XYZ file of C-alpha atoms in Angstrom:
75
model
C -50.608 -75.095 -75.551
C -54.093 -73.743 -76.276
C -54.442 -70.926 -78.775
C -57.893 -69.370 -79.081
C -59.456 -68.765 -82.467
C -59.110 -65.193 -83.706
C -61.663 -65.448 -86.498
C -64.617 -64.222 -84.444
C -65.160 -61.808 -81.569
C -67.041 -63.823 -78.977
C -67.991 -62.584 -75.505
C -65.062 -63.947 -73.509
C -62.489 -62.577 -75.952
C -64.170 -59.174 -75.958
C -64.174 -59.106 -72.142
C -60.417 -59.724 -72.032
C -59.883 -56.949 -74.606
C -61.963 -54.435 -72.639
C -60.310 -55.367 -69.318
C -56.860 -54.965 -70.864
C -57.685 -51.632 -72.483
C -59.222 -50.200 -69.304
C -56.203 -51.387 -67.320
C -53.797 -49.738 -69.782
C -55.892 -46.584 -69.696
C -55.705 -46.558 -65.890
C -51.928 -46.953 -65.945
C -51.602 -44.161 -68.518
C -53.851 -41.786 -66.584
C -52.100 -42.652 -63.326
C -48.664 -42.015 -64.776
C -49.389 -38.972 -66.945
C -52.252 -37.113 -65.257
C -53.181 -38.155 -61.732
C -52.412 -41.035 -59.366
C -56.179 -41.495 -59.056
C -56.048 -43.110 -62.512
C -54.664 -46.230 -60.873
C -58.124 -46.724 -59.368
C -59.226 -48.031 -62.776
C -56.807 -50.940 -62.368
C -58.235 -51.602 -58.916
C -61.761 -51.677 -60.345
C -60.759 -54.029 -63.166
C -59.081 -56.371 -60.692
C -62.059 -56.251 -58.351
C -64.432 -57.059 -61.214
C -62.267 -60.035 -62.234
C -62.300 -61.378 -58.671
C -66.081 -60.932 -58.402
C -66.561 -62.752 -61.699
C -64.259 -65.608 -60.693
C -66.032 -66.136 -57.372
C -69.673 -65.488 -58.308
C -69.877 -65.840 -62.095
C -71.465 -62.383 -62.437
C -69.923 -59.724 -64.667
C -71.591 -56.391 -65.412
C -69.713 -55.928 -68.695
C -70.828 -59.339 -69.957
C -74.461 -58.384 -69.361
C -73.927 -55.195 -71.373
C -72.132 -57.006 -74.211
C -74.805 -59.720 -74.424
C -77.421 -56.975 -74.832
C -75.336 -55.628 -77.735
C -75.598 -59.070 -79.336
C -72.091 -60.424 -78.846
C -72.371 -64.217 -78.676
C -70.815 -66.263 -75.862
C -68.451 -69.069 -76.778
C -68.890 -70.905 -73.461
C -72.341 -72.275 -72.749
C -74.361 -71.080 -69.767
C -75.369 -73.951 -67.532
């Protein structure tokens, strides 16, 4: 079993955190306020599919500009 290091906040770990938080926020908004909140989950899922198929992620571009280092190398 692989367990990632939790000593540093690298890009990939930060992306998973943001995706999880936005997904939880969408579920909370959808349940408590409006069913339109579930659209956040749809957007998170769509972004994950786009990243898996093309390798492009808008949030990673933003986080790299903030100076968060990537753990995986870009080839």
